[in-house]
Amino acid sequence: MKNLAIISAVLLTFLIVGCNDRPDPELGHNEESTNAEKMDGEEDPHGEEGGREEEGVVEISRQQAETIGLETKPLETRNLGNNIKVTGRLELFPQDRANISPFVGGNVRSIKVIEGDKVQQGEVLAYLEHPDIISIQQEFQEKNDELVFLKQDFERKQTLYDKGVSSGKEFQMAQSKFRSTTSSVNGLKSKLQLLGINTSKVEEGQIYSAVPITSPISGFVDEVMVSLRDYVAPQTKMFGVSDNSELHLDLKVYEKDIPKVQIGQKIIFTVASKPDELLTAEVHSIGKTFEEDPKALHVHAHIDNKNGDLLPGMYAEGRIVQGEKSGFAVPEEAIVKEGEQSYIFIVDEDENPEENRMKYKRIPVSTGVNDLGFVEINLPTGVAENLKIVTNGAYTLSSEMVKGELGHDH
C-alpha cells in the first residue's frame, strides 16, 4: 500500500505539469510565445519615424540650426602659451589728440564737419566772424603803408648823416620810428597768419570778414562743441580731433610679473567690440613709477590700427607672450564636457543627408592650454584636420542628442 501511494503521487505530479504546458484553447498560445510576438511587433524607438540619430551623430534641419544659432568655422591653428595676464585700455599720446580753440573771439558763421568725420591736417572745420578780425587787418594795412614811408625817410636821413649834412638826433629818431613800426607790422602779420589769413592778399588791400578754424592734425572729429551763431571766446574749446591710427595699449603689470616683461615682447589682446578676434601689440616702453593701489607699473605697447576701428578708452584684456605654442585651438564654447571627457562637434561631410538637413558628429578630444577664450585641442588619430567645427550651439546639440528629439518634426 505504501508503494502504491508513492506511485500515485508521482503520476499526479506529471499530470499537473503536463496541463500547465498545454496551450490555453481560449488564447491559442502560451505566455512565452506572447512575449516573443510582442518583441517582434514592438516599434524601434529610434526608427525612421522617431529620429535619425546614429551613435555620436545628430541630424537636424537647416531651420533648426538657425533657431538654435548654430555656427561653424574651419579648425584653426593659434599661438597659445605661458603668458602674463594683463588688463588695460586703449589710449592716445598727447600729441595724437587735439582740442581746437580760436585765438580771437568771434561768432560761428559756418561749421564744415560733424562728429566722426575724417579730416586732414590744415582742413577747415568752421569759420568765425567778428568786427575785431576786420580791425586787425585794417591796422596791419595802415602800419604796413606807414612802414614804406618810414623806411624811405630812414634811408634818406642815414645818407645825409653819413655825409655830415643831417644831425645824429634826426637820424636816430628816424631809425627808432622805422624799427618800432617794423616790429608792429611783423607782430600784426604773425597774428594774422595764426588766424589763417593770407597776409599777402591783405597787403594788396583785401579784407577777410571771417577766419578759418583748422585742424592741426589728421584724424577723426570726436567732438563738436559749438552751434551756428554761437559766440566763442578766445581759448574756448570748439572741436576735438583724434588720430586713432596712433593708438597704443596702456597696460598694468603687477609687481610679481615686472621682471618677466621686456621691450619688444608680443602681446595678444581682445576688446569687447571684437570678442572673437585676437589682436596683437608690441611692448615699446615700461614705466618707472609704481601705482600704489594696486601696486603696478604701466607698460605701453604699440598696436596697428590703420583701419581705425579701435577707439580710445576701450577696455582690453591681454597676455604678454613669454613662450608661444602653436596648435589647434577652438573657442571655449565649442568644448562639451561629459565627466572628465571633452568633446567637439564637427560637420559630418562624409555623409549625404537629405536636402535642407545637416549632420554633426561628436568626437572626443584632449585639451591643453586655455587662454584668451580659446582652448588647445588634440584630435583623435585618424581624424582629418581640414574639418569644420561647431563654435556656437555645441551644448544644445549635445543635450538634444541625448534626448533624441532633434530628428522629430513637431
PDB file of C-alpha atoms in Angstrom, residues 335-344 362-368 375 378 395:
ATOM      1  CA  ILE A 335      34.014  72.304 -25.946  1.00  0.00           C
ATOM      2  CA  VAL A 336      31.388  69.990 -24.424  1.00  0.00           C
ATOM      3  CA  LYS A 337      32.374  68.094 -21.277  1.00  0.00           C
ATOM      4  CA  GLU A 338      30.863  64.861 -20.017  1.00  0.00           C
ATOM      5  CA  GLY A 339      32.580  63.864 -16.828  1.00  0.00           C
ATOM      6  CA  GLU A 340      36.320  64.025 -17.472  1.00  0.00           C
ATOM      7  CA  GLN A 341      35.989  63.658 -21.251  1.00  0.00           C
ATOM      8  CA  SER A 342      35.867  66.655 -23.612  1.00  0.00           C
ATOM      9  CA  TYR A 343      34.129  66.611 -26.989  1.00  0.00           C
ATOM     10  CA  ILE A 344      33.637  68.836 -30.001  1.00  0.00           C
ATOM     11  CA  ARG A 362      30.660  64.329 -31.868  1.00  0.00           C
ATOM     12  CA  ILE A 363      34.314  63.399 -31.464  1.00  0.00           C
ATOM     13  CA  PRO A 364      36.420  63.137 -28.284  1.00  0.00           C
ATOM     14  CA  VAL A 365      39.416  65.465 -27.875  1.00  0.00           C
ATOM     15  CA  SER A 366      42.083  66.092 -25.284  1.00  0.00           C
ATOM     16  CA  THR A 367      42.572  69.713 -24.203  1.00  0.00           C
ATOM     17  CA  GLY A 368      45.682  71.733 -23.377  1.00  0.00           C
ATOM     18  CA  VAL A 375      41.350  76.058 -25.780  1.00  0.00           C
ATOM     19  CA  ASN A 378      44.419  67.367 -29.781  1.00  0.00           C
ATOM     20  CA  TYR A 395      25.894  72.224 -25.864  1.00  0.00           C
TER      21      TYR A 395
END
